[in-house]
């Protein structure tokens, strides 16, 4: 049994909203993980940490 175009359109809208929400959550998770790494006591050069922080700030502003 074929769904009506109206039902398919409604489902596509719901899927689009769910995917946008998922993308935002994944982005936030990635930023949180990077921040946790930067705040850890990992032995990395200061310049590398500053470059990573700069990248994170750019990602947050987009």
mmCIF file of C-alpha atoms in Angstrom:
data_model
loop_
_atom_site.group_PDB
_atom_site.id
_atom_site.type_symbol
_atom_site.label_atom_id
_atom_site.label_comp_id
_atom_site.label_asym_id
_atom_site.label_seq_id
_atom_site.Cartn_x
_atom_site.Cartn_y
_atom_site.Cartn_z
ATOM 1 C CA UNK A 1 0.000 0.000 0.000
ATOM 2 C CA UNK A 2 1.498 3.322 -1.086
ATOM 3 C CA UNK A 3 1.576 6.253 1.298
ATOM 4 C CA UNK A 4 0.006 9.495 0.154
ATOM 5 C CA UNK A 5 2.365 12.291 -0.903
ATOM 6 C CA UNK A 6 1.121 14.342 2.064
ATOM 7 C CA UNK A 7 2.198 11.637 4.535
ATOM 8 C CA UNK A 8 5.566 11.200 2.848
ATOM 9 C CA UNK A 9 6.146 14.960 2.906
ATOM 10 C CA UNK A 10 5.292 15.084 6.609
ATOM 11 C CA UNK A 11 7.665 12.208 7.347
ATOM 12 C CA UNK A 12 10.449 13.880 5.360
ATOM 13 C CA UNK A 13 9.991 17.086 7.390
ATOM 14 C CA UNK A 14 10.189 15.121 10.644
ATOM 15 C CA UNK A 15 13.310 13.333 9.402
ATOM 16 C CA UNK A 16 14.926 16.623 8.420
ATOM 17 C CA UNK A 17 14.313 18.101 11.889
ATOM 18 C CA UNK A 18 15.606 14.938 13.591
ATOM 19 C CA UNK A 19 18.765 14.930 11.451
ATOM 20 C CA UNK A 20 19.435 18.609 12.168
ATOM 21 C CA UNK A 21 19.042 17.919 15.901
ATOM 22 C CA UNK A 22 21.410 14.952 15.671
ATOM 23 C CA UNK A 23 23.993 16.993 13.769
ATOM 24 C CA UNK A 24 23.904 19.704 16.441
ATOM 25 C CA UNK A 25 24.292 17.145 19.241
ATOM 26 C CA UNK A 26 27.223 15.470 17.466
ATOM 27 C CA UNK A 27 28.908 18.835 16.968
ATOM 28 C CA UNK A 28 28.463 19.691 20.639
ATOM 29 C CA UNK A 29 29.840 16.304 21.641
ATOM 30 C CA UNK A 30 32.910 16.767 19.450
ATOM 31 C CA UNK A 31 33.541 20.198 20.956
ATOM 32 C CA UNK A 32 33.113 18.841 24.492
ATOM 33 C CA UNK A 33 35.524 15.990 23.822
ATOM 34 C CA UNK A 34 38.110 18.372 22.392
ATOM 35 C CA UNK A 35 37.729 20.703 25.372
ATOM 36 C CA UNK A 36 38.179 17.799 27.778
ATOM 37 C CA UNK A 37 41.338 16.781 25.951
ATOM 38 C CA UNK A 38 42.699 20.309 26.022
ATOM 39 C CA UNK A 39 41.954 20.613 29.740
ATOM 40 C CA UNK A 40 43.661 17.301 30.497
ATOM 41 C CA UNK A 41 47.278 17.003 31.519
ATOM 42 C CA UNK A 42 48.367 15.604 28.166
ATOM 43 C CA UNK A 43 51.915 16.591 27.272
ATOM 44 C CA UNK A 44 51.388 18.596 24.082
ATOM 45 C CA UNK A 45 53.198 21.713 22.933
ATOM 46 C CA UNK A 46 51.503 24.982 23.915
ATOM 47 C CA UNK A 47 51.260 26.116 20.274
ATOM 48 C CA UNK A 48 49.353 22.951 19.372
ATOM 49 C CA UNK A 49 46.859 23.532 22.202
ATOM 50 C CA UNK A 50 46.381 27.155 21.151
ATOM 51 C CA UNK A 51 45.743 26.096 17.540
ATOM 52 C CA UNK A 52 43.181 23.554 18.732
ATOM 53 C CA UNK A 53 41.447 26.154 20.912
ATOM 54 C CA UNK A 54 41.317 28.536 17.960
ATOM 55 C CA UNK A 55 39.743 25.846 15.785
ATOM 56 C CA UNK A 56 37.153 25.086 18.456
ATOM 57 C CA UNK A 57 36.242 28.769 18.789
ATOM 58 C CA UNK A 58 35.804 29.030 15.020
ATOM 59 C CA UNK A 59 33.552 25.949 15.046
ATOM 60 C CA UNK A 60 31.437 27.394 17.843
ATOM 61 C CA UNK A 61 30.919 30.671 15.962
ATOM 62 C CA UNK A 62 29.609 28.905 12.816
#
